[in-house]
Amino acid sequence: MSRNDRPLAHPSVALDIEGMKCGGCVQSVERILLEQPSVARASVNLVARTAWLDLNDPGQSLEPILAALATRGFSAQPRNTGSLEQLTPSTRDSLGAWWSQWRQLMVALVLLLLSVLGHLAAGGHLELVIVGALPFHAGLATVALLGPGRPILVGGARAALALTPTMDTLVGLGVSSAYLASLVALLWPQVGWPCFFNEPVMLLGFVLLGRFLEERARFRTGRALQQLAQLQPDTARLLAGDGTIREVRVGALRPGERVQLLAGDRIPVDGMVLEGHSAVDVSCITGEPLPLEAAPGIELTSGSLNLEATLLLEVRHVGAETALARIISLVEQAQARKAPIQGLADRVAGRFCYGVVSLALLTFLFWWQLGARLWPEVLHASGQGLVHGYGHHVPLGGVAETSLGLALQLAIAVLVVACPCALGLATPTVITVASGQAARRGWLFRGGDVIEMAASLRQVVFDKTGTLTLGRPLVAGVVGTKKPDQLLQLAASLEQNSRHPLAHAVLQEAQRHRLSLLSTLATRTYPGSGLAGELEGVEGTVRVGTPEWLQAEGVHWTAELQADVELSSLQGQSVVAVALGEEPLGLVAIDDRLRPDVSVALDRLREQGMTLAMLSGDRRQAVERLGQQLGFQPHQLGWQLLPDQKLERLQRLRKAGLLAMVGDGINDAPALAAADLGIAVGTGTQIAQDSADLVLLGDRLEGLPEALLLARRTMAKVRQNLTWAFGYNLIALPIAAGLLLPGFGLLLSPPIAALLMALSSITVVVNALALRTT
């Protein structure tokens, strides 16, 4: 979906869904959801086992949707987003599911051990008469199917009856066919079939082992979001109306109330500092390495850490309304949004089960009617391979001495070895890991499609003000005076009641120099020119304003001062002149400073092969000076551009390749929307939802090349996983169908097929988890 074709916003609902095991399950769930008239769009995440729904009517009941899923074997429940801890699946629920599978696995492995012992006893390698008896194997297989295998059989049967076959359907067919064929051979020996009683036991053991390891890996993929959610403390110190401090639950706080933060406390809510000065660690939210200097008027976000001193905070947002909660919600929705590369895998996985069942049927018919006649030695190979060493890959339980027995064995192996699970996990697992890792570093990708686009970029276009620069005026220097502190003190004292941005810059510089401000006796404002007034303890009128206005007011002006004014203007700086009476005191040069890491960020982007450009509405002199300082070529610069002119330039640049626009997310919203990838720097998450695809929280532009590098590594992992998932099935299925049996005597037994199937799923998940170490 292109950026310009995005659908309008609909009310979103998150569902936690159980029963999904493979890409076919994802296709089934999406089809069920989209069949509901109240659902406009649906996006399903196999790894997180969630679905995000866009509803046509926010008041629509979810009961019909939940009932439709339940009838197809997928139990679901809406996620309560009223509090922060409920925004992600709870750790307790995840651990509960994990331990349930652990108990199931232990039962299966005990049965597997007894089955192996029985096999060794039957072969004369172990003197245990009871476990070597065929009825004992039949009993083990029955217990295995009715115990740990029952959920697989029931789930697979439900999916098959609903014409939405899943991984459980394939495993269930393989297990039940092996068991029923063995039961027939046991009850009617005259049919001459082999018994596969220990095949179902071993098959279930390997399948459950693979699912347990896969569940453990999935649990680890979701830990990044859970760790973010755990940043919010459970309690807060509420300052009551009578001045007492009470320990209360964070969920009980309301906007307008005041909380006390001690040194070492996590900030429980979004709020504004009322009293106190302290350093606050915001790295867990924005990735900023340096602490934020908190003072009255500064807004803080929940999850940050108070480092030094006590602060008094006024509550602004709590629970799911906090910035931390919005970040978590954004990341979860991003994990559910698919990358285009995932579409092929999901479509293939959705139809995979039909193809596998067809191949298993063809395999059975071929080896029953033709294979044994064309290559009669295969029966000898499968029946006597253990004795004569004809082949090493032989069934672990029972041997096939007839064409019908061999056909059954190979058909079962085809059903078991097939793995749409690996196809379904290949992309979403990597996207989930990458999104979680990015969120912990303060980078918010809006979805898998955004990560794929970011990995393909060739050009990056920057806005100037607020992107390459800090976006706020700061004092660059004080010139034309031998007493800079006196000049700053007088100017700041007069400007302390002004709301002009340049006045704020002068005040901030005076605070940095720890200068005390004088009381004002009278002030007069001259719009567009400056301020004049009297200060306590100072004789004469103090004037602060433009050089032209001071000269018009009769202030003596020297050639040296005029030269300083012209030099600062050439450098793109704003100049504020200060005078006492008719004597000039000097000049304050004010400029919008570069972000401290901008040069490093641009150099790293160029090293990655990116073509860079800068488009701005600022003056030509300021843009050219900054461009020369940062290494831009003249043709890569644009100045004094109106919004429509900036969009026109972007359209021309897009002809040379995929393009990202980096802006502050507010004034640059049209340009962010027009680019292939919109990137907002240092903005809130609400702006990200409206305009940008990728948000870099905080003031670190250096995060941009790192985020793009993560996107490229992510897509490399996706391609590796898809190659493995497709390649595994292309190789394993023909071998399981007996392709190598005539020429090489290579027979893939059902238990080995089950082990390979489990390993294929584990491989893609472990490969995705490797992103956490890069």
mmCIF file of N, CA, C and O in Angstrom, residues 484-499 502-511 514-524 531-538 540-544 576 578-580 585 588:
data_model
loop_
_atom_site.group_PDB
_atom_site.id
_atom_site.type_symbol
_atom_site.label_atom_id
_atom_site.label_comp_id
_atom_site.label_asym_id
_atom_site.label_seq_id
_atom_site.Cartn_x
_atom_site.Cartn_y
_atom_site.Cartn_z
ATOM 1 N N PRO A 484 30.771 41.283 28.694
ATOM 2 C CA PRO A 484 29.622 40.504 28.200
ATOM 3 C C PRO A 484 28.613 40.155 29.297
ATOM 4 O O PRO A 484 27.412 40.121 29.041
ATOM 5 N N ASP A 485 29.090 39.905 30.519
ATOM 6 C CA ASP A 485 28.154 39.540 31.588
ATOM 7 C C ASP A 485 27.227 40.704 31.927
ATOM 8 O O ASP A 485 26.032 40.512 32.189
ATOM 9 N N GLN A 486 27.798 41.940 31.943
ATOM 10 C CA GLN A 486 26.959 43.106 32.232
ATOM 11 C C GLN A 486 25.915 43.295 31.132
ATOM 12 O O GLN A 486 24.749 43.578 31.412
ATOM 13 N N LEU A 487 26.331 43.131 29.889
ATOM 14 C CA LEU A 487 25.400 43.277 28.765
ATOM 15 C C LEU A 487 24.270 42.251 28.873
ATOM 16 O O LEU A 487 23.090 42.587 28.732
ATOM 17 N N LEU A 488 24.619 40.970 29.152
ATOM 18 C CA LEU A 488 23.609 39.923 29.262
ATOM 19 C C LEU A 488 22.670 40.169 30.438
ATOM 20 O O LEU A 488 21.460 39.955 30.348
ATOM 21 N N GLN A 489 23.229 40.657 31.556
ATOM 22 C CA GLN A 489 22.391 40.912 32.734
ATOM 23 C C GLN A 489 21.355 41.993 32.446
ATOM 24 O O GLN A 489 20.176 41.846 32.777
ATOM 25 N N LEU A 490 21.778 43.113 31.838
ATOM 26 C CA LEU A 490 20.840 44.197 31.539
ATOM 27 C C LEU A 490 19.806 43.759 30.505
ATOM 28 O O LEU A 490 18.608 44.028 30.651
ATOM 29 N N ALA A 491 20.268 43.071 29.434
ATOM 30 C CA ALA A 491 19.338 42.649 28.381
ATOM 31 C C ALA A 491 18.321 41.637 28.920
ATOM 32 O O ALA A 491 17.111 41.745 28.657
ATOM 33 N N ALA A 492 18.798 40.659 29.692
ATOM 34 C CA ALA A 492 17.888 39.631 30.221
ATOM 35 C C ALA A 492 16.915 40.226 31.230
ATOM 36 O O ALA A 492 15.739 39.830 31.282
ATOM 37 N N SER A 493 17.387 41.187 32.033
ATOM 38 C CA SER A 493 16.500 41.801 33.018
ATOM 39 C C SER A 493 15.360 42.530 32.330
ATOM 40 O O SER A 493 14.208 42.497 32.787
ATOM 41 N N LEU A 494 15.648 43.198 31.215
ATOM 42 C CA LEU A 494 14.606 43.911 30.490
ATOM 43 C C LEU A 494 13.690 42.950 29.730
ATOM 44 O O LEU A 494 12.491 43.193 29.600
ATOM 45 N N GLU A 495 14.259 41.819 29.241
ATOM 46 C CA GLU A 495 13.512 40.873 28.404
ATOM 47 C C GLU A 495 12.724 39.841 29.223
ATOM 48 O O GLU A 495 11.977 39.060 28.644
ATOM 49 N N GLN A 496 12.860 39.866 30.561
ATOM 50 C CA GLN A 496 12.287 38.772 31.349
ATOM 51 C C GLN A 496 10.767 38.721 31.286
ATOM 52 O O GLN A 496 10.164 37.682 31.565
ATOM 53 N N ASN A 497 10.115 39.801 30.893
ATOM 54 C CA ASN A 497 8.657 39.794 30.776
ATOM 55 C C ASN A 497 8.179 39.639 29.333
ATOM 56 O O ASN A 497 6.983 39.709 29.060
ATOM 57 N N SER A 498 9.109 39.432 28.404
ATOM 58 C CA SER A 498 8.760 39.311 26.992
ATOM 59 C C SER A 498 8.564 37.844 26.611
ATOM 60 O O SER A 498 9.211 36.941 27.158
ATOM 61 N N ARG A 499 7.681 37.561 25.647
ATOM 62 C CA ARG A 499 7.444 36.210 25.154
ATOM 63 C C ARG A 499 8.121 35.971 23.802
ATOM 64 O O ARG A 499 7.918 34.927 23.187
ATOM 65 N N LEU A 502 13.492 35.417 20.715
ATOM 66 C CA LEU A 502 14.846 35.932 20.908
ATOM 67 C C LEU A 502 15.058 36.345 22.368
ATOM 68 O O LEU A 502 16.162 36.195 22.909
ATOM 69 N N ALA A 503 13.996 36.860 23.007
ATOM 70 C CA ALA A 503 14.104 37.203 24.430
ATOM 71 C C ALA A 503 14.350 35.952 25.260
ATOM 72 O O ALA A 503 15.143 35.959 26.203
ATOM 73 N N HIS A 504 13.705 34.867 24.887
ATOM 74 C CA HIS A 504 13.912 33.604 25.607
ATOM 75 C C HIS A 504 15.352 33.140 25.469
ATOM 76 O O HIS A 504 15.946 32.619 26.424
ATOM 77 N N ALA A 505 15.943 33.325 24.284
ATOM 78 C CA ALA A 505 17.336 32.921 24.081
ATOM 79 C C ALA A 505 18.274 33.731 24.970
ATOM 80 O O ALA A 505 19.222 33.190 25.558
ATOM 81 N N VAL A 506 18.011 35.042 25.101
ATOM 82 C CA VAL A 506 18.853 35.892 25.950
ATOM 83 C C VAL A 506 18.708 35.480 27.420
ATOM 84 O O VAL A 506 19.698 35.397 28.153
ATOM 85 N N LEU A 507 17.476 35.227 27.847
ATOM 86 C CA LEU A 507 17.254 34.794 29.224
ATOM 87 C C LEU A 507 17.951 33.467 29.518
ATOM 88 O O LEU A 507 18.548 33.283 30.583
ATOM 89 N N GLN A 508 17.884 32.538 28.578
ATOM 90 C CA GLN A 508 18.508 31.231 28.775
ATOM 91 C C GLN A 508 20.023 31.368 28.898
ATOM 92 O O GLN A 508 20.663 30.696 29.720
ATOM 93 N N GLU A 509 20.606 32.279 28.117
ATOM 94 C CA GLU A 509 22.051 32.482 28.185
ATOM 95 C C GLU A 509 22.440 33.121 29.520
ATOM 96 O O GLU A 509 23.475 32.770 30.109
ATOM 97 N N ALA A 510 21.625 34.033 30.012
ATOM 98 C CA ALA A 510 21.910 34.648 31.309
ATOM 99 C C ALA A 510 21.829 33.611 32.432
ATOM 100 O O ALA A 510 22.658 33.615 33.358
ATOM 101 N N GLN A 511 20.867 32.695 32.336
ATOM 102 C CA GLN A 511 20.767 31.632 33.334
ATOM 103 C C GLN A 511 21.973 30.703 33.267
ATOM 104 O O GLN A 511 22.455 30.217 34.293
ATOM 105 N N ARG A 514 24.601 32.056 35.149
ATOM 106 C CA ARG A 514 24.192 32.242 36.547
ATOM 107 C C ARG A 514 24.173 33.723 36.951
ATOM 108 O O ARG A 514 24.692 34.126 37.994
ATOM 109 N N LEU A 515 23.586 34.550 36.091
ATOM 110 C CA LEU A 515 23.495 35.986 36.353
ATOM 111 C C LEU A 515 22.160 36.295 37.036
ATOM 112 O O LEU A 515 21.108 35.812 36.607
ATOM 113 N N SER A 516 22.199 37.102 38.077
ATOM 114 C CA SER A 516 20.963 37.495 38.762
ATOM 115 C C SER A 516 20.294 38.614 37.974
ATOM 116 O O SER A 516 20.959 39.508 37.429
ATOM 117 N N LEU A 517 18.967 38.563 37.888
ATOM 118 C CA LEU A 517 18.231 39.553 37.111
ATOM 119 C C LEU A 517 17.800 40.723 38.005
ATOM 120 O O LEU A 517 17.486 40.545 39.178
ATOM 121 N N LEU A 518 17.787 41.917 37.418
ATOM 122 C CA LEU A 518 17.391 43.127 38.130
ATOM 123 C C LEU A 518 15.902 43.362 37.951
ATOM 124 O O LEU A 518 15.304 42.983 36.943
ATOM 125 N N SER A 519 15.319 44.021 38.909
ATOM 126 C CA SER A 519 13.888 44.318 38.832
ATOM 127 C C SER A 519 13.646 45.434 37.832
ATOM 128 O O SER A 519 14.435 46.387 37.714
ATOM 129 N N THR A 520 12.538 45.329 37.098
ATOM 130 C CA THR A 520 12.190 46.354 36.106
ATOM 131 C C THR A 520 11.272 47.385 36.752
ATOM 132 O O THR A 520 10.332 47.046 37.482
ATOM 133 N N LEU A 521 11.563 48.639 36.481
ATOM 134 C CA LEU A 521 10.724 49.724 37.004
ATOM 135 C C LEU A 521 9.678 50.134 35.984
ATOM 136 O O LEU A 521 8.554 50.495 36.359
ATOM 137 N N ALA A 522 10.054 50.093 34.705
ATOM 138 C CA ALA A 522 9.101 50.443 33.644
ATOM 139 C C ALA A 522 9.629 49.884 32.331
ATOM 140 O O ALA A 522 10.845 49.858 32.095
ATOM 141 N N THR A 523 8.743 49.416 31.494
ATOM 142 C CA THR A 523 9.144 48.899 30.171
ATOM 143 C C THR A 523 8.159 49.388 29.130
ATOM 144 O O THR A 523 6.962 49.571 29.400
ATOM 145 N N ARG A 524 8.669 49.599 27.934
ATOM 146 C CA ARG A 524 7.849 49.993 26.792
ATOM 147 C C ARG A 524 8.226 49.103 25.612
ATOM 148 O O ARG A 524 9.408 48.916 25.316
ATOM 149 N N LEU A 531 12.625 46.674 22.955
ATOM 150 C CA LEU A 531 12.120 47.090 24.256
ATOM 151 C C LEU A 531 12.973 48.224 24.799
ATOM 152 O O LEU A 531 14.181 48.294 24.550
ATOM 153 N N ALA A 532 12.342 49.096 25.585
ATOM 154 C CA ALA A 532 13.059 50.145 26.317
ATOM 155 C C ALA A 532 12.479 50.212 27.720
ATOM 156 O O ALA A 532 11.281 49.969 27.922
ATOM 157 N N GLY A 533 13.349 50.511 28.713
ATOM 158 C CA GLY A 533 12.835 50.563 30.070
ATOM 159 C C GLY A 533 13.896 50.934 31.070
ATOM 160 O O GLY A 533 15.073 51.156 30.717
ATOM 161 N N GLU A 534 13.489 51.026 32.334
ATOM 162 C CA GLU A 534 14.398 51.367 33.414
ATOM 163 C C GLU A 534 14.489 50.173 34.359
ATOM 164 O O GLU A 534 13.487 49.497 34.630
ATOM 165 N N LEU A 535 15.731 50.002 34.867
ATOM 166 C CA LEU A 535 15.980 48.890 35.782
ATOM 167 C C LEU A 535 16.413 49.438 37.133
ATOM 168 O O LEU A 535 17.059 50.499 37.215
ATOM 169 N N GLU A 536 16.070 48.700 38.186
ATOM 170 C CA GLU A 536 16.426 49.118 39.533
ATOM 171 C C GLU A 536 17.943 49.125 39.694
ATOM 172 O O GLU A 536 18.630 48.152 39.373
ATOM 173 N N GLY A 537 18.454 50.276 40.195
ATOM 174 C CA GLY A 537 19.885 50.399 40.435
ATOM 175 C C GLY A 537 20.687 50.775 39.209
ATOM 176 O O GLY A 537 21.922 50.807 39.268
ATOM 177 N N VAL A 538 20.033 51.065 38.090
ATOM 178 C CA VAL A 538 20.741 51.414 36.848
ATOM 179 C C VAL A 538 20.264 52.784 36.395
ATOM 180 O O VAL A 538 19.056 53.015 36.249
ATOM 181 N N GLY A 540 19.699 55.590 33.682
ATOM 182 C CA GLY A 540 19.542 55.688 32.236
ATOM 183 C C GLY A 540 18.585 54.636 31.712
ATOM 184 O O GLY A 540 18.208 53.677 32.383
ATOM 185 N N THR A 541 18.172 54.850 30.454
ATOM 186 C CA THR A 541 17.237 53.937 29.786
ATOM 187 C C THR A 541 18.000 52.813 29.091
ATOM 188 O O THR A 541 18.975 53.052 28.369
ATOM 189 N N VAL A 542 17.527 51.626 29.347
ATOM 190 C CA VAL A 542 18.126 50.452 28.691
ATOM 191 C C VAL A 542 17.276 50.111 27.471
ATOM 192 O O VAL A 542 16.037 50.023 27.555
ATOM 193 N N ARG A 543 17.933 49.913 26.332
ATOM 194 C CA ARG A 543 17.233 49.562 25.096
ATOM 195 C C ARG A 543 17.807 48.244 24.564
ATOM 196 O O ARG A 543 19.026 48.067 24.520
ATOM 197 N N VAL A 544 16.902 47.369 24.151
ATOM 198 C CA VAL A 544 17.292 46.086 23.547
ATOM 199 C C VAL A 544 16.444 45.908 22.295
ATOM 200 O O VAL A 544 15.201 45.886 22.379
ATOM 201 N N VAL A 576 20.809 41.180 18.100
ATOM 202 C CA VAL A 576 20.110 42.021 19.072
ATOM 203 C C VAL A 576 21.132 42.997 19.647
ATOM 204 O O VAL A 576 22.171 42.581 20.184
ATOM 205 N N VAL A 578 22.220 46.149 22.275
ATOM 206 C CA VAL A 578 21.907 46.577 23.641
ATOM 207 C C VAL A 578 22.587 47.929 23.876
ATOM 208 O O VAL A 578 23.776 48.104 23.546
ATOM 209 N N ALA A 579 21.831 48.879 24.458
ATOM 210 C CA ALA A 579 22.392 50.208 24.730
ATOM 211 C C ALA A 579 21.909 50.706 26.080
ATOM 212 O O ALA A 579 20.815 50.355 26.537
ATOM 213 N N LEU A 580 22.744 51.517 26.724
ATOM 214 C CA LEU A 580 22.388 52.175 27.977
ATOM 215 C C LEU A 580 22.460 53.667 27.728
ATOM 216 O O LEU A 580 23.544 54.215 27.492
ATOM 217 N N LEU A 585 26.213 49.152 24.220
ATOM 218 C CA LEU A 585 26.975 48.223 25.059
ATOM 219 C C LEU A 585 27.534 47.033 24.251
ATOM 220 O O LEU A 585 28.523 46.430 24.663
ATOM 221 N N VAL A 588 24.311 40.989 20.691
ATOM 222 C CA VAL A 588 24.088 39.568 20.993
ATOM 223 C C VAL A 588 23.714 38.876 19.681
ATOM 224 O O VAL A 588 22.681 39.215 19.076
#
